[in-house]
mmCIF file of N, CA and C in Angstrom:
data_model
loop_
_atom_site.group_PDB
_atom_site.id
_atom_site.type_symbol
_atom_site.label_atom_id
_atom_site.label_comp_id
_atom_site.label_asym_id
_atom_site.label_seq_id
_atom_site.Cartn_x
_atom_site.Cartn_y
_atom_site.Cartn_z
ATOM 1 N N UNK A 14 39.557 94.941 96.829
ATOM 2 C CA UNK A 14 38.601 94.553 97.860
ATOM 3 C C UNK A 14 38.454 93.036 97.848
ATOM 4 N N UNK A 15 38.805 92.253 98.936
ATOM 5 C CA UNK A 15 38.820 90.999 99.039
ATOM 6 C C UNK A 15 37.098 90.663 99.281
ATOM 7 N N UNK A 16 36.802 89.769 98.124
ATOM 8 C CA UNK A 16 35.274 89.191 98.213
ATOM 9 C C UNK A 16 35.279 87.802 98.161
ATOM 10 N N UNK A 17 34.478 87.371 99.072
ATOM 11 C CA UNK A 17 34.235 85.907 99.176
ATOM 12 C C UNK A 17 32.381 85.481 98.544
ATOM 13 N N UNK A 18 32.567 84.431 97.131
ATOM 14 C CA UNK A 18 31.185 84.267 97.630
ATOM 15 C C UNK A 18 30.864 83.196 97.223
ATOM 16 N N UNK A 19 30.021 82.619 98.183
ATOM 17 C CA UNK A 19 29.728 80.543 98.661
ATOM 18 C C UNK A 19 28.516 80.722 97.770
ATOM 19 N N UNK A 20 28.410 79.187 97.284
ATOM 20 C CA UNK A 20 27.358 78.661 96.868
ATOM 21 C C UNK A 20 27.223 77.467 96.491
ATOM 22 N N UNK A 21 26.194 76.615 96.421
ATOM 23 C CA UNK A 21 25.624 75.623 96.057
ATOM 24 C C UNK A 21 25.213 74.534 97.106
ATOM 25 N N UNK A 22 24.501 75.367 98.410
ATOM 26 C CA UNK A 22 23.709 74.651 99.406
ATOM 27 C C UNK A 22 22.465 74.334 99.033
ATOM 28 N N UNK A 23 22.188 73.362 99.712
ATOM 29 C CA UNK A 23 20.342 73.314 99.193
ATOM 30 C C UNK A 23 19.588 71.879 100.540
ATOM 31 N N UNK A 24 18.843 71.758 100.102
ATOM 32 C CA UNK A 24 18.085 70.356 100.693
ATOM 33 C C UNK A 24 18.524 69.386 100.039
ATOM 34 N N UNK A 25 18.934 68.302 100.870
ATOM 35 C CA UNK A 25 19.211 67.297 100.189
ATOM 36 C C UNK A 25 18.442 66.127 101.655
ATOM 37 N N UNK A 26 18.933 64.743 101.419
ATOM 38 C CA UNK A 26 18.243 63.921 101.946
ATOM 39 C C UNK A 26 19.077 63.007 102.711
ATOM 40 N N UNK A 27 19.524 62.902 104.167
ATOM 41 C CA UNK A 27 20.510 61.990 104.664
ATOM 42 C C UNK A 27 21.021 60.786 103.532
ATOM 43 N N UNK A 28 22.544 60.712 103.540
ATOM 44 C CA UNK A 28 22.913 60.076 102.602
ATOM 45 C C UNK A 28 23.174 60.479 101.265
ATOM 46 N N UNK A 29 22.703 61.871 101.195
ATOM 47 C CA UNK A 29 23.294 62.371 99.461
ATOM 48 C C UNK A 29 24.262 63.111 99.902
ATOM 49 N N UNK A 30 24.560 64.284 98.951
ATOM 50 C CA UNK A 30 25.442 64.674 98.524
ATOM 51 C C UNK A 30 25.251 66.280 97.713
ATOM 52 N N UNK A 31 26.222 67.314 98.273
ATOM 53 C CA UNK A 31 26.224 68.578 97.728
ATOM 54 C C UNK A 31 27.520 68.841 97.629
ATOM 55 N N UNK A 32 28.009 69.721 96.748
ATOM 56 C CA UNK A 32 29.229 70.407 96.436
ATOM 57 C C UNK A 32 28.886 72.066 96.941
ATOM 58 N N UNK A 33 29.793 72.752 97.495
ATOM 59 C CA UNK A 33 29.647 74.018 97.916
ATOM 60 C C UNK A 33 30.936 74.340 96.901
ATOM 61 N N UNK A 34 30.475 76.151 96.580
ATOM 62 C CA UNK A 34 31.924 76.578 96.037
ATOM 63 C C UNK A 34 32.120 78.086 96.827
ATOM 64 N N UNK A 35 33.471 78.056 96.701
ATOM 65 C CA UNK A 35 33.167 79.480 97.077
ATOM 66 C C UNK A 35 34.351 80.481 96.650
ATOM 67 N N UNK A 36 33.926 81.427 95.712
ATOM 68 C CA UNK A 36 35.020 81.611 94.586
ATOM 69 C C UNK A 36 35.342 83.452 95.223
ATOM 70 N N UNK A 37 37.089 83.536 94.729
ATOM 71 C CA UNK A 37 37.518 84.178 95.810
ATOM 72 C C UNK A 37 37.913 85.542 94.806
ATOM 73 N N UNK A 38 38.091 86.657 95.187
ATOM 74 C CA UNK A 38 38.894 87.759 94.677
ATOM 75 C C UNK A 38 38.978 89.049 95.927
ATOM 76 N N UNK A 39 40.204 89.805 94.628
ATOM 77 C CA UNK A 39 40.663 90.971 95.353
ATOM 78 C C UNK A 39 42.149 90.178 96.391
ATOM 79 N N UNK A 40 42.594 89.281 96.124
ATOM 80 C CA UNK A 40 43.991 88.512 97.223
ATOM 81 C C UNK A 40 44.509 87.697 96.048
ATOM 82 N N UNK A 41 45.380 87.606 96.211
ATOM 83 C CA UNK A 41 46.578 86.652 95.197
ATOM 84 C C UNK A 41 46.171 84.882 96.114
ATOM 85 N N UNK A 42 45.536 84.039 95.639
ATOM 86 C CA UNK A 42 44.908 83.285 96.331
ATOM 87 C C UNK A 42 45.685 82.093 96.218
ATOM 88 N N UNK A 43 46.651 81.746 96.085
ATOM 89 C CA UNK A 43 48.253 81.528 96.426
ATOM 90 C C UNK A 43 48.954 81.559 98.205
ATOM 91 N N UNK A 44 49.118 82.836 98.154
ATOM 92 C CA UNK A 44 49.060 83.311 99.780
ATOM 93 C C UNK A 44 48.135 83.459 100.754
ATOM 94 N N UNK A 45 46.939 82.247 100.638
ATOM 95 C CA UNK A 45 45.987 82.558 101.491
ATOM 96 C C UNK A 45 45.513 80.750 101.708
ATOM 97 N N UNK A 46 45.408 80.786 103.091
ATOM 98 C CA UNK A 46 44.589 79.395 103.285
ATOM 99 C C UNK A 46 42.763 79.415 103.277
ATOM 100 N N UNK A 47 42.141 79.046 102.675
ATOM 101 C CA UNK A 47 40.919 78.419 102.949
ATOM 102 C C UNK A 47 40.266 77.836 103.313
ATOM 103 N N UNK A 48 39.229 78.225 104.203
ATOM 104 C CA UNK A 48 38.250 77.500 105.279
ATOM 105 C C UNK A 48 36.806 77.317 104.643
ATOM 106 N N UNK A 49 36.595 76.266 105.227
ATOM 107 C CA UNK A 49 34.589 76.342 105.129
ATOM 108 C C UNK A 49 34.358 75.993 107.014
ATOM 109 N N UNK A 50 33.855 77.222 107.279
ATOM 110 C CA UNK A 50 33.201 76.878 108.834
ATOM 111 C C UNK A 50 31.543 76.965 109.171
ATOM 112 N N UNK A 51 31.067 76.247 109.811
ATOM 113 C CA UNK A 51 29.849 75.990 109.776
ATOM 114 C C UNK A 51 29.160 76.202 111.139
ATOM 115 N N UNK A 52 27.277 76.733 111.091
ATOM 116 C CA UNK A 52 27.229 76.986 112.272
ATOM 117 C C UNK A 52 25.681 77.172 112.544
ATOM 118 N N UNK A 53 25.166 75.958 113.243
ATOM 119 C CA UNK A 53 24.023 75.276 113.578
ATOM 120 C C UNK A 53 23.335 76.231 114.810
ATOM 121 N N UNK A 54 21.997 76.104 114.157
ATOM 122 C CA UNK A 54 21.291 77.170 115.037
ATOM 123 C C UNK A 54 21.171 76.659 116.941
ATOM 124 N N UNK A 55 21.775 77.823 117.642
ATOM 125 C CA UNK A 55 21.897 77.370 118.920
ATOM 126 C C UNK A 55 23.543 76.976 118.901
ATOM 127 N N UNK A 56 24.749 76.882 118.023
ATOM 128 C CA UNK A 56 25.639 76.151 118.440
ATOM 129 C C UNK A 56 26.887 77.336 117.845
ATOM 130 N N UNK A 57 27.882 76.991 118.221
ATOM 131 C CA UNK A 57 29.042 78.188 118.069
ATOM 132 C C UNK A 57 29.325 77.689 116.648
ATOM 133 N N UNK A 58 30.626 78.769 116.039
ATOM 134 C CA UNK A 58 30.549 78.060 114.573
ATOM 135 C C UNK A 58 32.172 77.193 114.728
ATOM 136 N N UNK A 59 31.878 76.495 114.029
ATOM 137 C CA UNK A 59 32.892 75.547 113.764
ATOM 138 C C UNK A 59 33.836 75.292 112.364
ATOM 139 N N UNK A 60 34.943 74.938 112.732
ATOM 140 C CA UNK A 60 35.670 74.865 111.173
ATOM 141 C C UNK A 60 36.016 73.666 110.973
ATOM 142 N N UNK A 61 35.450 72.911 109.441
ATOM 143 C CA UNK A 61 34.907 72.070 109.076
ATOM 144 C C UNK A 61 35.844 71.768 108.644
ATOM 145 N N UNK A 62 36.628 72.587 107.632
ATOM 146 C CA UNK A 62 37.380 71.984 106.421
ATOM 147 C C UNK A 62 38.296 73.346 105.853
ATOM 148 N N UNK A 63 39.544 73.039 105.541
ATOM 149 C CA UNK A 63 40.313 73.775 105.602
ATOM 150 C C UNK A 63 41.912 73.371 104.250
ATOM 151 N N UNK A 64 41.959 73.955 103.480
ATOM 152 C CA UNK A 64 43.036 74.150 102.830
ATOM 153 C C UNK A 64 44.024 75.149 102.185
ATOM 154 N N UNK A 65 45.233 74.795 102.386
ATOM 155 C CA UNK A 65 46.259 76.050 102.011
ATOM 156 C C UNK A 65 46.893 75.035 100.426
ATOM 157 N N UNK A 66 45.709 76.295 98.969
ATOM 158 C CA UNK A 66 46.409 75.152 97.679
ATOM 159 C C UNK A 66 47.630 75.452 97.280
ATOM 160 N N UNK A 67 48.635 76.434 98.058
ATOM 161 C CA UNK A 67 50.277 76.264 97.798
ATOM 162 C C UNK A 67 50.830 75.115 98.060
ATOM 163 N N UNK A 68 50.497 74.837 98.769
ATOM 164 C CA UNK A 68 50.850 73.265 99.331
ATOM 165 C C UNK A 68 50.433 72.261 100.017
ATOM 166 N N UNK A 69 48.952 72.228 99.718
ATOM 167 C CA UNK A 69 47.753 70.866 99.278
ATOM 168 C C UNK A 69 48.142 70.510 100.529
ATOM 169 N N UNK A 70 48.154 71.751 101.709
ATOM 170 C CA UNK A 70 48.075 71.142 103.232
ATOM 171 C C UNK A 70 46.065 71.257 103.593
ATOM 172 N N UNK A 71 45.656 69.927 103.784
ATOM 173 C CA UNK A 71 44.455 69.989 103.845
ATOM 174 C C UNK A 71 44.236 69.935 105.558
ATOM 175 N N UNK A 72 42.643 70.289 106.300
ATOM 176 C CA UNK A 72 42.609 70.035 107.773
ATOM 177 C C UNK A 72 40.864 69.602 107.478
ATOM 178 N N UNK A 73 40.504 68.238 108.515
ATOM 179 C CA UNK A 73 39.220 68.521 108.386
ATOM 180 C C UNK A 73 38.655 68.233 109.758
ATOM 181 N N UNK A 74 37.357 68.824 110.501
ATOM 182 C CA UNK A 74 37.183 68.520 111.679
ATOM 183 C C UNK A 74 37.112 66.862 111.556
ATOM 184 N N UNK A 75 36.768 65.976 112.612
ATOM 185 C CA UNK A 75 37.020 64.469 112.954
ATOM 186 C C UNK A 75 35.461 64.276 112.593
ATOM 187 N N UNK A 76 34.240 64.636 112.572
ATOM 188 C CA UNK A 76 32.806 64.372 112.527
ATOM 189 C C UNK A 76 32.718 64.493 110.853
ATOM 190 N N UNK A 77 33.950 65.031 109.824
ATOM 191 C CA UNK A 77 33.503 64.966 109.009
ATOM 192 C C UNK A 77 34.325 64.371 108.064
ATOM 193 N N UNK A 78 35.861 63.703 108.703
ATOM 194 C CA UNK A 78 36.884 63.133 108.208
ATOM 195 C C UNK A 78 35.502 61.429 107.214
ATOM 196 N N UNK A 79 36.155 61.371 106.038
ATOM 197 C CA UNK A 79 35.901 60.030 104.732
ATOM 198 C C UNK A 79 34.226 60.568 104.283
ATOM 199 N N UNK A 80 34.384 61.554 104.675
ATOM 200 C CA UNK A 80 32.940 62.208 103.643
ATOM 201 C C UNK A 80 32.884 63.176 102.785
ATOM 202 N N UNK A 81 33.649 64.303 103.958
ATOM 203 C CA UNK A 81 34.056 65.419 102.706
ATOM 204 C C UNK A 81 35.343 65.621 102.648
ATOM 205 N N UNK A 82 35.518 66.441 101.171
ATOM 206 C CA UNK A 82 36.660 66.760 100.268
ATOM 207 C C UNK A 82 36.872 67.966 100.177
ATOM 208 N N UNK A 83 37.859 68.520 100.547
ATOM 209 C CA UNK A 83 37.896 70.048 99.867
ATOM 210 C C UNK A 83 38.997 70.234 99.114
ATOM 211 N N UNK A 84 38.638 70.927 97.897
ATOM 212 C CA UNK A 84 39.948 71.104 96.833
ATOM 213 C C UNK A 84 39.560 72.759 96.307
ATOM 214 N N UNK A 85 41.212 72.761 95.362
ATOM 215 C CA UNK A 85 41.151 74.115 95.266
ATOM 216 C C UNK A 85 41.551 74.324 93.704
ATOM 217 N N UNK A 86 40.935 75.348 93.202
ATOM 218 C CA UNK A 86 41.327 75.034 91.597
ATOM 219 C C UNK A 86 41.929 76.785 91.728
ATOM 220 N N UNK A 87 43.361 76.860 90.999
ATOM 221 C CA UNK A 87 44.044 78.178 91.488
ATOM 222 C C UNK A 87 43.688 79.323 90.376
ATOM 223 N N UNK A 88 43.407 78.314 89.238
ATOM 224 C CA UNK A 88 43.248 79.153 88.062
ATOM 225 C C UNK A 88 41.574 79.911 87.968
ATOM 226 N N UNK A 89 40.383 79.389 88.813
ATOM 227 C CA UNK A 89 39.172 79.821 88.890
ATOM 228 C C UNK A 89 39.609 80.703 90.392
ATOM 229 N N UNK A 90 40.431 80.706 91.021
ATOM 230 C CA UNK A 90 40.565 81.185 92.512
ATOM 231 C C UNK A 90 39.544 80.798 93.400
ATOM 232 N N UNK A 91 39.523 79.475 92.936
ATOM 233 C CA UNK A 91 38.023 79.268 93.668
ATOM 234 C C UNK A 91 38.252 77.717 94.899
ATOM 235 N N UNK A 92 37.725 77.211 95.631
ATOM 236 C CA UNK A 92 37.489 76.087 96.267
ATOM 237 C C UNK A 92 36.247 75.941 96.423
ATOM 238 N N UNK A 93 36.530 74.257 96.535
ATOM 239 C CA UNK A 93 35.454 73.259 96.580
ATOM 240 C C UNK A 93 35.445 72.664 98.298
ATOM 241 N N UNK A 94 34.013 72.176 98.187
ATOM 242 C CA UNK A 94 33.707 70.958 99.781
ATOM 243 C C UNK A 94 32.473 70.477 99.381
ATOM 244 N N UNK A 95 32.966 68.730 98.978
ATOM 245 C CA UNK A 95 32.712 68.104 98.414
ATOM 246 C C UNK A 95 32.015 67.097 99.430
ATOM 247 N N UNK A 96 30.662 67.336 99.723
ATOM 248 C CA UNK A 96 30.056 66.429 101.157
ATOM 249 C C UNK A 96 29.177 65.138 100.719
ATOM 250 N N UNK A 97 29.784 64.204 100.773
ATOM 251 C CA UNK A 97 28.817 62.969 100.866
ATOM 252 C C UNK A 97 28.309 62.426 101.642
ATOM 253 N N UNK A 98 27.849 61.768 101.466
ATOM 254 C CA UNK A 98 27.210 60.699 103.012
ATOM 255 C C UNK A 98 26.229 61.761 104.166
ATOM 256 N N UNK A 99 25.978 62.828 103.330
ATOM 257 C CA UNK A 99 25.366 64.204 104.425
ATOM 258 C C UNK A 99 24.875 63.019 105.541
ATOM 259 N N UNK A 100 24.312 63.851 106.930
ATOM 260 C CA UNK A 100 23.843 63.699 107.769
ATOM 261 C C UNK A 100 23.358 64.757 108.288
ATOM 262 N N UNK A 101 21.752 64.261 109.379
ATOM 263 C CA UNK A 101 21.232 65.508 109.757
ATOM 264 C C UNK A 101 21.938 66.283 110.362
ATOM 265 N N UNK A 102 22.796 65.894 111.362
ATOM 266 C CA UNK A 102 23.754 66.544 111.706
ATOM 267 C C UNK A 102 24.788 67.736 111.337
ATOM 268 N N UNK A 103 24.742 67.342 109.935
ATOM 269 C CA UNK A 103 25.597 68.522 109.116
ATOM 270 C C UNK A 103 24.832 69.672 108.604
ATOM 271 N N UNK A 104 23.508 69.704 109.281
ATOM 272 C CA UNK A 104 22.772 70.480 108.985
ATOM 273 C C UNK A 104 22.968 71.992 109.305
ATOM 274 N N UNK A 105 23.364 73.282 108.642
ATOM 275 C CA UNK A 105 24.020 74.089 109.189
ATOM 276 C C UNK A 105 24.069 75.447 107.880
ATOM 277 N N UNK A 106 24.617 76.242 108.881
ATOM 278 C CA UNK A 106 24.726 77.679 107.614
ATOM 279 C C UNK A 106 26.460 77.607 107.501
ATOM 280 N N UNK A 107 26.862 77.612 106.112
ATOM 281 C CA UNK A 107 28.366 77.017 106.072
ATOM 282 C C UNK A 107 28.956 78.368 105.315
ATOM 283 N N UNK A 108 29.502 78.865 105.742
ATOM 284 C CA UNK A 108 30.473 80.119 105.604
ATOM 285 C C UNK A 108 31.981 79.733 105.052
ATOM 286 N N UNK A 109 32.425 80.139 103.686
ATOM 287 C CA UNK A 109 33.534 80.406 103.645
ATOM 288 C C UNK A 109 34.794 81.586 104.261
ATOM 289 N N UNK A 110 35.872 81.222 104.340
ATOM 290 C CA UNK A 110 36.961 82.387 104.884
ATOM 291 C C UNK A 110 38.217 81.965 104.500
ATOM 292 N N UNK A 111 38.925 83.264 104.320
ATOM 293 C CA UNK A 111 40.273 83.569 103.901
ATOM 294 C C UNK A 111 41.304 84.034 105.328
ATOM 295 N N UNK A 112 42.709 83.491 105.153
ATOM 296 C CA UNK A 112 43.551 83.953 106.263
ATOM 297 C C UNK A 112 44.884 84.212 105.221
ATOM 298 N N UNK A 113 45.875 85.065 106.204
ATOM 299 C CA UNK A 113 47.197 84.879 104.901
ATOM 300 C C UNK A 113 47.997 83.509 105.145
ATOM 301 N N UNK A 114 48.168 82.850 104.513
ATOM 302 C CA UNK A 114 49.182 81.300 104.891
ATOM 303 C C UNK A 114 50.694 81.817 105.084
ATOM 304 N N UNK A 115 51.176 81.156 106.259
ATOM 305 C CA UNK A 115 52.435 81.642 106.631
ATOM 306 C C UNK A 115 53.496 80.336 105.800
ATOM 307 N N UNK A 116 52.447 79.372 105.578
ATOM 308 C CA UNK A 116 53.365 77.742 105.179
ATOM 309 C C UNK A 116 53.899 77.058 106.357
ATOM 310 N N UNK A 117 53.614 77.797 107.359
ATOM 311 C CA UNK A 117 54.145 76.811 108.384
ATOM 312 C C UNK A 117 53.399 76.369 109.017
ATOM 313 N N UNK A 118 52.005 76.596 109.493
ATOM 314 C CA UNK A 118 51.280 75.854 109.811
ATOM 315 C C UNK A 118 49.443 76.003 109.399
ATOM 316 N N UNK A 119 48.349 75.334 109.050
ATOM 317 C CA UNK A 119 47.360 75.249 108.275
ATOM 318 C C UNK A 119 46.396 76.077 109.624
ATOM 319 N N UNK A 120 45.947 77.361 109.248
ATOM 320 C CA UNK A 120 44.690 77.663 110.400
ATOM 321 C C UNK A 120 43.590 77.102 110.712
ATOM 322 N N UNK A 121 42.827 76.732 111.713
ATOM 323 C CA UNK A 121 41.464 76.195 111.624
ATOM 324 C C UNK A 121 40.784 76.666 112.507
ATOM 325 N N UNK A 122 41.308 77.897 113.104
ATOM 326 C CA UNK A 122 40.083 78.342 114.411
ATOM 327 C C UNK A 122 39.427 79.417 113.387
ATOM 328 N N UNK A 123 38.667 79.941 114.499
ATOM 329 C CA UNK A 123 37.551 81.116 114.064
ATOM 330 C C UNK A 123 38.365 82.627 114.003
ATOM 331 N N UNK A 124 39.454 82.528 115.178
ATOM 332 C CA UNK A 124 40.016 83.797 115.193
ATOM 333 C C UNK A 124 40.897 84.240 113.835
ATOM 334 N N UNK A 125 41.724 83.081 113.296
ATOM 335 C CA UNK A 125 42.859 83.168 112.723
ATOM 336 C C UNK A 125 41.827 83.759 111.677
ATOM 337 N N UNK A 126 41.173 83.730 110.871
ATOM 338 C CA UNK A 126 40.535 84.118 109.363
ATOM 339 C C UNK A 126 39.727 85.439 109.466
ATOM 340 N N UNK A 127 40.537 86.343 108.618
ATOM 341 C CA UNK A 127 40.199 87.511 108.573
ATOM 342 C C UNK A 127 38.630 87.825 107.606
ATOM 343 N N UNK A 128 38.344 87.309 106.370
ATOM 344 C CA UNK A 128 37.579 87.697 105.273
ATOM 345 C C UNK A 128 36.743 86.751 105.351
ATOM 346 N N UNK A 129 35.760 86.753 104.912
ATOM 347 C CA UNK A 129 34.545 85.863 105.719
ATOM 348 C C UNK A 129 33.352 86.321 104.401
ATOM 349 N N UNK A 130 32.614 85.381 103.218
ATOM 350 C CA UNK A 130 31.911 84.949 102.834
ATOM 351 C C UNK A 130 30.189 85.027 103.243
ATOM 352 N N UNK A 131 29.582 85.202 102.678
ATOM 353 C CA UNK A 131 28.243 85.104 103.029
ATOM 354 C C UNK A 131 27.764 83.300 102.880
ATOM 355 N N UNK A 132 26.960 83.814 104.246
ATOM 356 C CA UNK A 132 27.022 81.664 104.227
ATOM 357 C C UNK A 132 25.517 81.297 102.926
ATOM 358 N N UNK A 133 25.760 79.907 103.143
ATOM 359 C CA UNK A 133 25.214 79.302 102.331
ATOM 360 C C UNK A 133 24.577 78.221 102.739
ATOM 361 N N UNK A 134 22.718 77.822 103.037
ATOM 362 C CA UNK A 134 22.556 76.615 103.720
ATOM 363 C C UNK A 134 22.540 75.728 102.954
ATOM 364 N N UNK A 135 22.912 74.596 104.239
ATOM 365 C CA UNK A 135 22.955 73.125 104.140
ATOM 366 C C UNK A 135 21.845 72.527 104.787
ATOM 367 N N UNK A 136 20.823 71.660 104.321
ATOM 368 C CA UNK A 136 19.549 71.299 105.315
ATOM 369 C C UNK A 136 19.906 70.142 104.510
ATOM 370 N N UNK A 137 19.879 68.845 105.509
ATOM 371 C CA UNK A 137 19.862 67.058 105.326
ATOM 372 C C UNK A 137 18.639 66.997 105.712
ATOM 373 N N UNK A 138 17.766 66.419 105.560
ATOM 374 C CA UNK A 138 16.863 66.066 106.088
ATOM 375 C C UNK A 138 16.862 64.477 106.507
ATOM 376 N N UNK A 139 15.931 64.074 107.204
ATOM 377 C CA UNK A 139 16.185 62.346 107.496
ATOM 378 C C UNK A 139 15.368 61.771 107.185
#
C-alpha cells in the first residue's frame, strides 16, 4: 500500500523559514518522481516543487525559484522542501505526491500524480 506522509508545517513569520518532509512507502522510490503541490484557500492547487532522485531532475514553479529546495534522501525514502525567504503569499495547505518516472520527462501538473499525501499547513504571517 503506497503511503505518503508530510510534515513539518507550522507558523512562521515573512522572511523565515520551514522544512517540510514527506516520507514515502509501499513503491520502490527510485521509480517514482516527487511533488510538493500547494493550495490556497479560494485558489486551484498548484505544483510547487518537483523531483525525480534517479536522476536529480529537479522542477520548481517561477514564484518560488532561489527560495526553495527540494531534495531527496533514497535511503530514508523520504524528500525534503526546503522554504526560505517564506512570504505571505506562500501561505497554503502543501500536499505531497507520487507519479511513476518514465526518465524522460519530470511531471508537474495535478493530473500526472497518482498517490497523494495528507497536506500539511504553511501560514507566513506578515
Amino acid at each position: 500500500e503506497v503511503q505518503l506522509q508530510a510534515s513539518g508545517g507550522g507558523l512562521v513569520q515573512a522572511g523565515g523559514s520551514l522544512r517540510l518532509s514527506c516520507a514515502a512507502s509501499g513503491f520502490t522510490f527510485d521509480d517514482y518522481a516527487m511533488c510538493w503541490f500547494r493550495q490556497a484557500p479560494g485558489k486551484e492547487r498548484e505544483g510547487v516543487s518537483c523531483i525525480a532522485s534517479s536522476d536529480g531532475s529537479t522542477y520548481y514553479v517561477h514564484s518560488v525559484k532561489g527560495r526553495f529546495t527540494i531534495s531527496g534522501d533514497n535511503a530514508k525514502n523520504t524528500v525534503y522542501l526546503q522554504m526560505n525567504s517564506l512570504k505571505p503569499e506562500d501561505t497554503a495547505l502543501y500536499y505531497c505526491a507520487s507519479a511513476r518516472y518514465s526518465g524522460r520527462y519530470l511531471p508537474s501538473s495535478l493530473s500526472e500524480y497518482d498517490y497523494w499525501g495528507q497536506g500539511t499547513q504553511v501560514t507566513v504571517s506578515s
